[in-house]
Each structure stands twice: as C-alpha cells, then as structure tokens.
PDB file of N, CA and C in Angstrom:
ATOM      1  N   UNK A   1      15.917   0.452   9.013  1.00 54.00           N
ATOM      2  CA  UNK A   1      15.629  -0.746   9.184  1.00 54.00           C
ATOM      3  C   UNK A   1      13.979  -0.402   9.457  1.00 54.00           C
ATOM      4  N   UNK A   2      13.114   0.089  10.395  1.00 65.00           N
ATOM      5  CA  UNK A   2      11.902   0.111  11.017  1.00 65.00           C
ATOM      6  C   UNK A   2      11.027   1.135   9.792  1.00 65.00           C
ATOM      7  N   UNK A   3      11.582   1.872   8.844  1.00 71.00           N
ATOM      8  CA  UNK A   3      10.825   2.605   7.689  1.00 71.00           C
ATOM      9  C   UNK A   3      10.542   1.294   6.762  1.00 71.00           C
ATOM     10  N   UNK A   4      12.062   0.356   6.344  1.00 69.00           N
ATOM     11  CA  UNK A   4      11.121  -1.355   5.753  1.00 69.00           C
ATOM     12  C   UNK A   4      10.098  -2.309   6.339  1.00 69.00           C
ATOM     13  N   UNK A   5       9.967  -2.170   7.225  1.00 75.00           N
ATOM     14  CA  UNK A   5       8.922  -3.219   8.543  1.00 75.00           C
ATOM     15  C   UNK A   5       7.821  -1.928   8.091  1.00 75.00           C
ATOM     16  N   UNK A   6       7.881  -0.745   7.977  1.00 75.00           N
ATOM     17  CA  UNK A   6       6.592   0.034   7.847  1.00 75.00           C
ATOM     18  C   UNK A   6       5.724  -0.423   6.547  1.00 75.00           C
ATOM     19  N   UNK A   7       6.842  -0.425   5.510  1.00 77.00           N
ATOM     20  CA  UNK A   7       5.967  -0.534   3.677  1.00 77.00           C
ATOM     21  C   UNK A   7       5.654  -1.908   3.501  1.00 77.00           C
ATOM     22  N   UNK A   8       6.683  -2.850   4.749  1.00 80.00           N
ATOM     23  CA  UNK A   8       5.858  -4.211   4.979  1.00 80.00           C
ATOM     24  C   UNK A   8       4.454  -4.566   5.062  1.00 80.00           C
ATOM     25  N   UNK A   9       4.427  -3.441   6.307  1.00 83.00           N
ATOM     26  CA  UNK A   9       3.205  -3.270   7.108  1.00 83.00           C
ATOM     27  C   UNK A   9       2.139  -3.307   5.980  1.00 83.00           C
ATOM     28  N   UNK A  10       2.571  -2.189   5.454  1.00 83.00           N
ATOM     29  CA  UNK A  10       1.585  -1.412   4.456  1.00 83.00           C
ATOM     30  C   UNK A  10       1.217  -2.256   3.268  1.00 83.00           C
ATOM     31  N   UNK A  11       2.077  -2.948   3.240  1.00 82.00           N
ATOM     32  CA  UNK A  11       1.633  -3.824   1.421  1.00 82.00           C
ATOM     33  C   UNK A  11       0.696  -5.144   2.020  1.00 82.00           C
ATOM     34  N   UNK A  12       1.083  -5.807   3.195  1.00 84.00           N
ATOM     35  CA  UNK A  12       0.818  -6.540   4.006  1.00 84.00           C
ATOM     36  C   UNK A  12      -1.023  -6.484   3.905  1.00 84.00           C
ATOM     37  N   UNK A  13      -1.395  -4.972   4.638  1.00 84.00           N
ATOM     38  CA  UNK A  13      -2.947  -4.865   4.213  1.00 84.00           C
ATOM     39  C   UNK A  13      -3.302  -4.713   3.373  1.00 84.00           C
ATOM     40  N   UNK A  14      -2.197  -4.374   2.333  1.00 81.00           N
ATOM     41  CA  UNK A  14      -3.537  -3.672   1.412  1.00 81.00           C
ATOM     42  C   UNK A  14      -3.110  -4.844   0.366  1.00 81.00           C
ATOM     43  N   UNK A  15      -2.781  -6.167   0.560  1.00 81.00           N
ATOM     44  CA  UNK A  15      -2.608  -7.528   0.085  1.00 81.00           C
ATOM     45  C   UNK A  15      -4.291  -7.809   1.037  1.00 81.00           C
ATOM     46  N   UNK A  16      -4.212  -7.939   2.335  1.00 81.00           N
ATOM     47  CA  UNK A  16      -5.556  -8.452   2.452  1.00 81.00           C
ATOM     48  C   UNK A  16      -6.544  -7.563   1.789  1.00 81.00           C
ATOM     49  N   UNK A  17      -7.035  -6.310   2.064  1.00 78.00           N
ATOM     50  CA  UNK A  17      -8.176  -5.378   1.621  1.00 78.00           C
ATOM     51  C   UNK A  17      -8.391  -6.080   0.247  1.00 78.00           C
ATOM     52  N   UNK A  18      -7.126  -6.459  -0.636  1.00 74.00           N
ATOM     53  CA  UNK A  18      -7.360  -6.703  -1.856  1.00 74.00           C
ATOM     54  C   UNK A  18      -7.847  -7.746  -2.309  1.00 74.00           C
ATOM     55  N   UNK A  19      -7.526  -9.095  -0.581  1.00 76.00           N
ATOM     56  CA  UNK A  19      -7.824 -10.277  -0.915  1.00 76.00           C
ATOM     57  C   UNK A  19      -9.936 -10.235  -0.725  1.00 76.00           C
ATOM     58  N   UNK A  20     -10.337  -9.575   0.279  1.00 74.00           N
ATOM     59  CA  UNK A  20     -11.296  -9.098   0.625  1.00 74.00           C
ATOM     60  C   UNK A  20     -12.016  -9.007  -0.729  1.00 74.00           C
ATOM     61  N   UNK A  21     -11.949  -7.754  -1.403  1.00 70.00           N
ATOM     62  CA  UNK A  21     -12.644  -7.407  -2.191  1.00 70.00           C
ATOM     63  C   UNK A  21     -12.443  -7.912  -3.389  1.00 70.00           C
ATOM     64  N   UNK A  22     -11.116  -9.008  -3.726  1.00 64.00           N
ATOM     65  CA  UNK A  22     -10.714  -9.287  -4.769  1.00 64.00           C
ATOM     66  C   UNK A  22     -11.855 -11.071  -5.388  1.00 64.00           C
ATOM     67  N   UNK A  23     -12.809 -10.956  -4.095  1.00 64.00           N
ATOM     68  CA  UNK A  23     -13.814 -12.180  -4.002  1.00 64.00           C
ATOM     69  C   UNK A  23     -15.043 -11.479  -5.700  1.00 64.00           C
ATOM     70  N   UNK A  24     -14.808 -10.391  -5.188  1.00 64.00           N
ATOM     71  CA  UNK A  24     -16.583  -9.977  -6.032  1.00 64.00           C
ATOM     72  C   UNK A  24     -15.948  -8.812  -7.440  1.00 64.00           C
ATOM     73  N   UNK A  25     -15.069  -8.255  -6.711  1.00 59.00           N
ATOM     74  CA  UNK A  25     -14.477  -7.256  -8.089  1.00 59.00           C
ATOM     75  C   UNK A  25     -13.546  -7.422  -8.489  1.00 59.00           C
ATOM     76  N   UNK A  26     -12.982  -8.186  -9.637  1.00 62.00           N
ATOM     77  CA  UNK A  26     -11.260  -8.825 -10.014  1.00 62.00           C
ATOM     78  C   UNK A  26     -10.640  -7.425 -10.642  1.00 62.00           C
ATOM     79  N   UNK A  27     -10.952  -6.533 -10.833  1.00 69.00           N
ATOM     80  CA  UNK A  27     -10.094  -5.269 -11.662  1.00 69.00           C
ATOM     81  C   UNK A  27      -9.315  -4.162 -10.102  1.00 69.00           C
ATOM     82  N   UNK A  28      -8.947  -4.713  -9.019  1.00 71.00           N
ATOM     83  CA  UNK A  28      -8.138  -4.228  -7.917  1.00 71.00           C
ATOM     84  C   UNK A  28      -7.105  -4.581  -8.396  1.00 71.00           C
ATOM     85  N   UNK A  29      -5.955  -3.419  -7.953  1.00 76.00           N
ATOM     86  CA  UNK A  29      -4.996  -3.503  -7.865  1.00 76.00           C
ATOM     87  C   UNK A  29      -3.929  -2.249  -6.911  1.00 76.00           C
ATOM     88  N   UNK A  30      -2.938  -2.845  -6.576  1.00 81.00           N
ATOM     89  CA  UNK A  30      -2.313  -2.257  -5.204  1.00 81.00           C
ATOM     90  C   UNK A  30      -1.299  -0.994  -6.244  1.00 81.00           C
ATOM     91  N   UNK A  31      -1.309   0.534  -5.624  1.00 84.00           N
ATOM     92  CA  UNK A  31      -0.577   1.326  -5.931  1.00 84.00           C
ATOM     93  C   UNK A  31      -0.034   1.803  -4.950  1.00 84.00           C
ATOM     94  N   UNK A  32       1.118   1.752  -5.519  1.00 87.00           N
ATOM     95  CA  UNK A  32       2.235   2.796  -4.013  1.00 87.00           C
ATOM     96  C   UNK A  32       2.433   4.493  -4.888  1.00 87.00           C
ATOM     97  N   UNK A  33       2.486   4.852  -3.619  1.00 86.00           N
ATOM     98  CA  UNK A  33       2.475   6.598  -4.135  1.00 86.00           C
ATOM     99  C   UNK A  33       3.291   6.671  -3.176  1.00 86.00           C
ATOM    100  N   UNK A  34       4.658   7.359  -3.654  1.00 87.00           N
ATOM    101  CA  UNK A  34       5.334   7.877  -3.054  1.00 87.00           C
ATOM    102  C   UNK A  34       5.073   9.631  -2.345  1.00 87.00           C
ATOM    103  N   UNK A  35       4.964   9.886  -1.413  1.00 87.00           N
ATOM    104  CA  UNK A  35       5.151  11.722  -1.388  1.00 87.00           C
ATOM    105  C   UNK A  35       6.258  12.003  -0.413  1.00 87.00           C
ATOM    106  N   UNK A  36       6.930  13.335  -0.429  1.00 87.00           N
ATOM    107  CA  UNK A  36       8.184  14.153  -0.049  1.00 87.00           C
ATOM    108  C   UNK A  36       7.224  14.966   1.574  1.00 87.00           C
ATOM    109  N   UNK A  37       7.934  14.097   2.334  1.00 84.00           N
ATOM    110  CA  UNK A  37       7.106  14.492   3.786  1.00 84.00           C
ATOM    111  C   UNK A  37       7.989  15.947   3.860  1.00 84.00           C
ATOM    112  N   UNK A  38       9.249  15.633   4.100  1.00 83.00           N
ATOM    113  CA  UNK A  38      10.111  16.643   4.839  1.00 83.00           C
ATOM    114  C   UNK A  38      11.803  17.048   3.495  1.00 83.00           C
ATOM    115  N   UNK A  39      12.233  17.580   4.173  1.00 83.00           N
ATOM    116  CA  UNK A  39      13.170  17.813   3.039  1.00 83.00           C
ATOM    117  C   UNK A  39      14.116  16.612   3.346  1.00 83.00           C
ATOM    118  N   UNK A  40      13.904  15.959   2.049  1.00 83.00           N
ATOM    119  CA  UNK A  40      14.838  14.870   1.893  1.00 83.00           C
ATOM    120  C   UNK A  40      14.212  13.319   2.331  1.00 83.00           C
ATOM    121  N   UNK A  41      13.317  13.714   2.853  1.00 87.00           N
ATOM    122  CA  UNK A  41      12.235  12.481   3.436  1.00 87.00           C
ATOM    123  C   UNK A  41      11.227  12.119   2.695  1.00 87.00           C
ATOM    124  N   UNK A  42      10.932  10.665   2.126  1.00 87.00           N
ATOM    125  CA  UNK A  42       9.586   9.976   1.272  1.00 87.00           C
ATOM    126  C   UNK A  42       8.632   9.398   2.239  1.00 87.00           C
ATOM    127  N   UNK A  43       7.153   9.472   1.985  1.00 87.00           N
ATOM    128  CA  UNK A  43       6.659   8.558   2.305  1.00 87.00           C
ATOM    129  C   UNK A  43       5.590   7.375   1.668  1.00 87.00           C
ATOM    130  N   UNK A  44       5.570   6.139   1.803  1.00 86.00           N
ATOM    131  CA  UNK A  44       5.272   5.576   0.441  1.00 86.00           C
ATOM    132  C   UNK A  44       4.066   4.822   1.299  1.00 86.00           C
ATOM    133  N   UNK A  45       2.829   4.766   0.533  1.00 85.00           N
ATOM    134  CA  UNK A  45       1.612   4.186   1.064  1.00 85.00           C
ATOM    135  C   UNK A  45       0.962   3.060  -0.163  1.00 85.00           C
ATOM    136  N   UNK A  46       0.477   2.373   0.314  1.00 84.00           N
ATOM    137  CA  UNK A  46      -0.213   1.085  -0.473  1.00 84.00           C
ATOM    138  C   UNK A  46      -1.620   1.838  -0.475  1.00 84.00           C
ATOM    139  N   UNK A  47      -2.422   1.857  -1.547  1.00 82.00           N
ATOM    140  CA  UNK A  47      -4.338   2.468  -2.204  1.00 82.00           C
ATOM    141  C   UNK A  47      -4.122   1.161  -2.934  1.00 82.00           C
ATOM    142  N   UNK A  48      -5.522   0.700  -2.670  1.00 78.00           N
ATOM    143  CA  UNK A  48      -6.119   0.118  -3.763  1.00 78.00           C
ATOM    144  C   UNK A  48      -6.935   0.960  -4.718  1.00 78.00           C
ATOM    145  N   UNK A  49      -6.544   0.553  -6.208  1.00 77.00           N
ATOM    146  CA  UNK A  49      -7.295   1.211  -6.959  1.00 77.00           C
ATOM    147  C   UNK A  49      -8.021   0.783  -7.921  1.00 77.00           C
ATOM    148  N   UNK A  50      -9.098   0.369  -8.756  1.00 70.00           N
ATOM    149  CA  UNK A  50      -9.663   0.226  -9.730  1.00 70.00           C
ATOM    150  C   UNK A  50      -9.067   0.227 -11.211  1.00 70.00           C
ATOM    151  N   UNK A  51      -8.734  -0.863 -11.985  1.00 65.00           N
ATOM    152  CA  UNK A  51      -8.433  -0.977 -13.257  1.00 65.00           C
ATOM    153  C   UNK A  51      -7.658  -1.853 -13.729  1.00 65.00           C
TER     154      UNK A  51
END
C-alpha cells in the first residue's frame, strides 16, 4: 500500500510540474519509467518529457 502511495505522490508532483510549464510549453508529457532495483523489485518514477 505504501508503494502505491509513493507512485500517487510522484504522479501528483509530475502533474504540478506539467501544469507549471504547460502555460508556455504545450508539448510536455508525463512519462513513467520502471527500473528494476533489486531482485524482483521495481521502482516507478514519473518524468516530464518533450513531445
């Protein structure tokens, strides 16, 4: 459950950044990246990308 809360928090942070920059740049999108951290565990991060 805590992992889901972290992902939700990352999404909210990315949305705020997107809203901040979308006023001048209409080409930003949110991209989710999953990386394997340990054996069988993944970390999901939200990034802003152009395009």
